[in-house]
Structures are given as structure tokens and as C-alpha cells.
mmCIF file of C-alpha atoms and ligand atoms in Angstrom:
data_model
loop_
_atom_site.group_PDB
_atom_site.id
_atom_site.type_symbol
_atom_site.label_atom_id
_atom_site.label_comp_id
_atom_site.label_asym_id
_atom_site.label_seq_id
_atom_site.Cartn_x
_atom_site.Cartn_y
_atom_site.Cartn_z
ATOM 1 C CA MET A 186 0.000 0.000 0.000
ATOM 2 C CA ARG A 187 1.180 3.515 -0.786
ATOM 3 C CA ARG A 188 2.419 5.756 1.931
ATOM 4 C CA VAL A 189 -0.378 6.979 4.166
ATOM 5 C CA SER A 190 0.093 10.196 6.081
ATOM 6 C CA HIS A 191 -3.449 10.953 7.283
ATOM 7 C CA TRP A 192 -5.727 8.403 8.906
ATOM 8 C CA VAL A 193 -9.430 9.168 9.167
ATOM 9 C CA PHE A 194 -11.658 6.829 11.139
ATOM 10 C CA ASP A 195 -15.379 6.632 11.568
ATOM 11 C CA LEU A 196 -16.327 6.154 15.227
ATOM 12 C CA ASP A 197 -19.416 3.992 15.867
ATOM 13 C CA ASP A 198 -19.068 0.332 14.897
ATOM 14 C CA THR A 199 -15.599 1.066 13.521
ATOM 15 C CA LEU A 200 -13.403 1.896 16.531
ATOM 16 C CA TYR A 201 -15.536 -0.456 18.651
ATOM 17 C CA PRO A 202 -17.528 -3.476 17.433
ATOM 18 C CA PRO A 203 -21.288 -3.428 16.715
ATOM 19 C CA THR A 204 -21.756 -5.970 19.527
ATOM 20 C CA VAL A 205 -21.319 -3.090 22.026
ATOM 21 C CA GLY A 206 -24.889 -2.133 21.096
ATOM 22 C CA LEU A 207 -24.544 1.663 21.128
ATOM 23 C CA THR A 208 -25.929 1.982 17.618
ATOM 24 C CA SER A 209 -29.122 0.186 18.608
ATOM 25 C CA GLN A 210 -29.568 2.661 21.482
ATOM 26 C CA GLN A 211 -29.110 5.477 18.986
ATOM 27 C CA ARG A 212 -31.555 3.947 16.519
ATOM 28 C CA LEU A 213 -34.209 3.625 19.234
ATOM 29 C CA HIS A 214 -33.777 7.249 20.221
ATOM 30 C CA MET A 215 -34.022 8.410 16.618
ATOM 31 C CA LEU A 216 -37.110 6.294 16.068
ATOM 32 C CA GLY A 217 -38.699 7.856 19.157
ATOM 33 C CA TYR A 218 -37.854 11.309 17.869
ATOM 34 C CA VAL A 219 -39.353 10.616 14.425
ATOM 35 C CA GLN A 220 -42.433 9.140 16.111
ATOM 36 C CA LYS A 221 -42.888 12.299 18.176
ATOM 37 C CA VAL A 222 -42.210 14.811 15.387
ATOM 38 C CA TYR A 223 -44.270 12.994 12.749
ATOM 39 C CA ASP A 224 -46.882 11.796 15.261
ATOM 40 C CA LEU A 225 -46.790 8.189 14.009
ATOM 41 C CA PRO A 226 -46.869 4.704 15.552
ATOM 42 C CA PRO A 227 -43.459 2.964 15.757
ATOM 43 C CA ASP A 228 -43.812 0.792 12.645
ATOM 44 C CA GLU A 229 -44.762 3.713 10.404
ATOM 45 C CA ALA A 230 -42.138 5.938 12.050
ATOM 46 C CA GLU A 231 -39.488 3.335 11.213
ATOM 47 C CA ILE A 232 -40.438 3.533 7.523
ATOM 48 C CA VAL A 233 -40.142 7.332 7.663
ATOM 49 C CA ARG A 234 -36.814 7.106 9.531
ATOM 50 C CA ARG A 235 -35.351 4.828 6.866
ATOM 51 C CA ARG A 236 -36.555 7.151 4.129
ATOM 52 C CA LEU A 237 -34.988 10.165 5.884
ATOM 53 C CA VAL A 238 -31.643 8.353 6.119
ATOM 54 C CA ALA A 239 -31.807 7.250 2.469
ATOM 55 C CA GLU A 240 -32.689 10.725 1.208
ATOM 56 C CA HIS A 241 -30.715 12.966 3.552
ATOM 57 C CA GLY A 242 -27.819 10.899 4.902
ATOM 58 C CA THR A 243 -28.903 10.907 8.534
ATOM 59 C CA THR A 244 -32.144 11.008 10.513
ATOM 60 C CA LEU A 245 -31.086 14.358 11.963
ATOM 61 C CA ARG A 246 -30.486 15.980 8.586
ATOM 62 C CA GLY A 247 -33.781 14.561 7.319
ATOM 63 C CA LEU A 248 -35.698 15.954 10.303
ATOM 64 C CA MET A 249 -34.002 19.345 9.921
ATOM 65 C CA ILE A 250 -35.051 19.546 6.275
ATOM 66 C CA THR A 251 -38.556 18.053 6.496
ATOM 67 C CA LYS A 252 -39.596 19.326 9.954
ATOM 68 C CA GLU A 253 -37.119 22.111 10.769
ATOM 69 C CA ILE A 254 -36.224 20.573 14.104
ATOM 70 C CA ASP A 255 -33.546 22.041 16.376
ATOM 71 C CA PRO A 256 -30.371 19.945 15.958
ATOM 72 C CA VAL A 257 -29.138 20.893 19.429
ATOM 73 C CA ASP A 258 -32.310 19.444 20.953
ATOM 74 C CA PHE A 259 -32.003 16.313 18.823
ATOM 75 C CA LEU A 260 -28.383 15.743 19.845
ATOM 76 C CA SER A 261 -28.928 16.522 23.544
ATOM 77 C CA TRP A 262 -30.039 12.908 24.069
ATOM 78 C CA GLU A 263 -26.449 11.823 23.461
ATOM 79 C CA ASP A 264 -25.792 12.857 27.062
ATOM 80 C CA ASP A 265 -28.193 10.123 28.181
ATOM 81 C CA LEU A 266 -26.582 7.335 26.178
ATOM 82 C CA ASP A 267 -25.298 4.486 28.315
ATOM 83 C CA LEU A 268 -21.606 4.233 27.419
ATOM 84 C CA SER A 269 -20.817 1.662 30.106
ATOM 85 C CA ALA A 270 -20.347 -1.157 27.578
ATOM 86 C CA LEU A 271 -17.369 0.714 26.096
ATOM 87 C CA ARG A 272 -14.112 -0.380 27.704
ATOM 88 C CA PRO A 273 -10.481 0.521 27.096
ATOM 89 C CA ASN A 274 -9.014 -1.613 24.343
ATOM 90 C CA PRO A 275 -5.229 -1.776 24.921
ATOM 91 C CA PRO A 276 -4.420 -3.967 21.868
ATOM 92 C CA LEU A 277 -6.293 -1.542 19.581
ATOM 93 C CA ARG A 278 -4.561 1.348 21.300
ATOM 94 C CA ASP A 279 -1.142 -0.196 20.625
ATOM 95 C CA ALA A 280 -1.998 -0.846 16.983
ATOM 96 C CA LEU A 281 -3.305 2.699 16.435
ATOM 97 C CA ALA A 282 -0.333 4.230 18.218
ATOM 98 C CA ARG A 283 2.029 2.467 15.810
ATOM 99 C CA LEU A 284 0.476 4.163 12.758
ATOM 100 C CA ASP A 285 2.604 6.809 11.095
ATOM 101 C CA GLY A 286 0.915 10.165 10.701
ATOM 102 C CA PRO A 287 -1.938 11.896 12.485
ATOM 103 C CA ARG A 288 -5.251 10.156 13.182
ATOM 104 C CA TYR A 289 -8.656 11.796 13.043
ATOM 105 C CA VAL A 290 -12.235 10.781 13.790
ATOM 106 C CA PHE A 291 -15.090 11.804 11.513
ATOM 107 C CA THR A 292 -18.442 10.873 13.063
ATOM 108 C CA ASN A 293 -22.043 11.671 12.227
ATOM 109 C CA GLY A 294 -22.599 12.071 15.974
ATOM 110 C CA SER A 295 -21.556 15.275 17.729
ATOM 111 C CA ALA A 296 -17.879 16.030 18.274
ATOM 112 C CA GLY A 297 -18.423 15.992 22.048
ATOM 113 C CA TYR A 298 -19.959 12.541 21.832
ATOM 114 C CA GLY A 299 -16.993 11.429 19.713
ATOM 115 C CA ARG A 300 -14.531 12.615 22.343
ATOM 116 C CA ARG A 301 -16.491 10.908 25.144
ATOM 117 C CA VAL A 302 -16.495 7.598 23.280
ATOM 118 C CA LEU A 303 -12.759 7.896 22.554
ATOM 119 C CA GLY A 304 -12.229 8.603 26.249
ATOM 120 C CA ARG A 305 -14.142 5.459 27.247
ATOM 121 C CA LEU A 306 -12.043 3.450 24.786
ATOM 122 C CA GLY A 307 -8.851 4.949 26.225
ATOM 123 C CA LEU A 308 -7.907 6.355 22.816
ATOM 124 C CA ASP A 309 -8.573 10.086 23.165
ATOM 125 C CA ASP A 310 -4.941 11.224 23.249
ATOM 126 C CA LEU A 311 -4.146 9.333 20.031
ATOM 127 C CA PHE A 312 -6.390 11.491 17.841
ATOM 128 C CA SER A 313 -5.383 14.911 16.549
ATOM 129 C CA GLY A 314 -8.964 15.929 15.802
ATOM 130 C CA VAL A 315 -12.581 14.841 16.129
ATOM 131 C CA TRP A 316 -15.036 16.081 13.506
ATOM 132 C CA GLY A 317 -18.690 15.780 14.434
ATOM 133 C CA ILE A 318 -21.933 16.571 12.699
ATOM 134 C CA ASP A 319 -22.062 19.793 14.744
ATOM 135 C CA SER A 320 -18.603 20.839 13.525
ATOM 136 C CA GLY A 321 -19.884 21.826 10.093
ATOM 137 C CA ASP A 322 -23.480 22.990 9.880
ATOM 138 C CA TYR A 323 -24.931 19.535 10.602
ATOM 139 C CA LEU A 324 -24.051 18.256 7.175
ATOM 140 C CA PRO A 325 -23.309 14.519 7.537
ATOM 141 C CA LYS A 326 -21.340 11.921 5.674
ATOM 142 C CA PRO A 327 -21.839 10.920 2.852
ATOM 143 C CA TRP A 328 -22.243 14.516 1.556
ATOM 144 C CA LEU A 329 -19.169 15.778 -0.310
ATOM 145 C CA GLU A 330 -19.205 19.183 1.436
ATOM 146 C CA ALA A 331 -19.059 17.490 4.833
ATOM 147 C CA TYR A 332 -15.788 15.749 3.948
ATOM 148 C CA GLU A 333 -14.364 18.903 2.364
ATOM 149 C CA ARG A 334 -15.041 20.919 5.504
ATOM 150 C CA CYS A 335 -13.518 18.279 7.734
ATOM 151 C CA PHE A 336 -10.419 17.845 5.558
ATOM 152 C CA ASP A 337 -9.943 21.620 5.197
ATOM 153 C CA ALA A 338 -10.267 22.150 8.931
ATOM 154 C CA PHE A 339 -7.714 19.476 9.807
ATOM 155 C CA GLY A 340 -5.409 19.952 6.805
ATOM 156 C CA ILE A 341 -6.016 16.406 5.612
ATOM 157 C CA GLU A 342 -4.538 15.688 2.178
ATOM 158 C CA PRO A 343 -6.829 13.085 0.529
ATOM 159 C CA ALA A 344 -4.144 11.912 -1.923
ATOM 160 C CA SER A 345 -2.099 10.580 0.970
ATOM 161 C CA GLY A 346 -5.019 9.726 3.215
ATOM 162 C CA ILE A 347 -6.968 6.644 4.156
ATOM 163 C CA PHE A 348 -10.607 6.528 5.252
ATOM 164 C CA VAL A 349 -11.877 3.716 7.471
ATOM 165 C CA ASP A 350 -15.634 3.236 7.999
ATOM 166 C CA ASP A 351 -18.106 0.418 8.686
ATOM 167 C CA SER A 352 -20.559 1.916 6.195
ATOM 168 C CA ALA A 353 -19.688 1.450 2.513
ATOM 169 C CA VAL A 354 -21.751 4.448 1.433
ATOM 170 C CA ASN A 355 -19.471 6.715 3.495
ATOM 171 C CA LEU A 356 -16.415 5.582 1.518
ATOM 172 C CA ARG A 357 -17.615 6.660 -1.936
ATOM 173 C CA VAL A 358 -16.624 10.339 -1.620
ATOM 174 C CA PRO A 359 -13.256 9.594 0.014
ATOM 175 C CA LYS A 360 -12.479 7.277 -2.919
ATOM 176 C CA ASP A 361 -13.554 9.939 -5.437
ATOM 177 C CA LEU A 362 -11.280 12.437 -3.661
ATOM 178 C CA GLY A 363 -8.324 10.088 -4.059
ATOM 179 C CA MET A 364 -8.154 8.400 -0.667
ATOM 180 C CA ALA A 365 -7.543 4.748 0.033
ATOM 181 C CA THR A 366 -10.663 3.173 1.570
ATOM 182 C CA VAL A 367 -11.147 0.457 4.152
ATOM 183 C CA LEU A 368 -14.527 -1.096 4.965
ATOM 184 C CA VAL A 369 -14.676 -2.580 8.470
ATOM 185 C CA ASN A 370 -17.798 -4.696 8.369
ATOM 186 C CA PRO A 371 -18.260 -8.461 8.655
ATOM 187 C CA ASP A 372 -21.915 -8.302 7.574
ATOM 188 C CA ASP A 373 -21.927 -6.244 4.382
ATOM 189 C CA PRO A 374 -22.695 -8.816 1.635
ATOM 190 C CA TYR A 375 -22.168 -6.508 -1.354
ATOM 191 C CA ASP A 376 -19.258 -5.851 -3.690
ATOM 192 C CA HIS A 377 -18.141 -2.225 -3.744
ATOM 193 C CA ASP A 378 -15.866 -0.878 -6.480
ATOM 194 C CA HIS A 379 -14.887 2.041 -4.285
ATOM 195 C CA VAL A 380 -13.650 -0.106 -1.398
ATOM 196 C CA ASP A 381 -9.938 -0.976 -1.542
ATOM 197 C CA VAL A 382 -9.769 -3.246 1.479
ATOM 198 C CA ARG A 383 -12.555 -4.955 3.407
ATOM 199 C CA VAL A 384 -11.917 -6.401 6.821
ATOM 200 C CA PRO A 385 -14.141 -7.995 9.461
ATOM 201 C CA ASP A 386 -12.551 -6.013 12.283
ATOM 202 C CA LEU A 387 -10.164 -3.127 12.656
ATOM 203 C CA LEU A 388 -7.587 -4.645 14.989
ATOM 204 C CA THR A 389 -6.883 -7.719 12.858
ATOM 205 C CA TRP A 390 -6.301 -5.506 9.854
ATOM 206 C CA LEU A 391 -4.099 -2.962 11.668
ATOM 207 C CA ARG A 392 -1.952 -5.796 12.994
ATOM 208 C CA SER A 393 -1.470 -7.196 9.520
HETATM 209 MG MG1 LIG B 531 -20.154 3.782 11.874
#
């Protein structure tokens, strides 16, 4: 692999495994929010939630556009998330620490949430920057402008960068911008032309 000088990682289900269950907590919250705002029963709200994600990238962005909700109110629930299942991961820490070049997190959660999760994982001091959805006008991955803002802010050079995410859709723009792409996901059954490397878990790959 060519020389990599900037490492950009997604947070949820990438720097910790999906089995931790945080994403299901988040999904439940978002479903509840859609239910409330759209005044729908759970099954119909779930259909709306999926449509919002498909059309706008995230539930939050979709609710901001279709219902003009306050993003600060939407994200305030992150303070109530139970992070107790997140534990320090010394082997992952060692593997990340050995990487040459600065490491960054780009999450569709808030930057504060990103830093809290990194803290729980014992990784916070290894990252030079955390970009959250609140860092750039609530524009999420996979929107091109969201990546451009993040990369501009941190001085990330895509041509020598690598983007690591558990969601294939979030790797399309990084690939188009010239980055190497790594999909960390044991359950994605599809072939993706824009994915350079696919791995079931981050640590195994970093060690190799
Ligand atoms: Mg993720």
C-alpha cells in the first residue's frame, strides 16, 4: 500500500464493534424522535426514519429539512446514552499508536460525543482531531461538502489519506477524492468498487 500520512476513522461500529450495542440505542432514540415529530406509531415511524436516512444521509439531517427541528435538541439525548459497555481496548490502542501520521475521527454524531467515546475506549490522546456533525453545519457523511469541511479544517490531504468506515456508502466520496478506503464490516454482503480493502474487524487488519 502507498504511503499513508493521514488516517481518518469513523467512530461507531468502527473503533468499537457493533456488539457493544450503542448503535441500537441510537436507533431507538431516533425512532422515538421521528415518532414524536411525525406523530406516528413505531412501525410507520421506522419507515419514515429509513426514508430520511436514504434521502438525507442521517435522521437528523432529514428531520431538519422536512420538519425544521432544532439539531441541538435532537443531539442533547447523546448525554443520556449508556456508554458503560465501552471499555479501554489496549491492543487496539497499541496498533493505532504504531500508525505513522496523524489520526482523526469523523463521526455523524456530535464532536463531544466522539470525544467521550474515545475517552471510554482509552484512545482520546491518540487522535489529533474529532469532527462531528455539529462541527460543520450539521451536514453529515456521505455529503461531499461534509468531507471537504472536515479535511480543510484538519489539513487532511486526501491523496495521501486513508478513510476507514463500517458503512460502505461513506467511503464513496473519500475514494472519489483520491483516498484509500477500508470497509470494516463483517456483515456487508455486497461488492463495492470504491472499497480498496474490506476487513471484518479493525484490529486484525491494523496488525497485519
Ligand atoms: Mg459507523
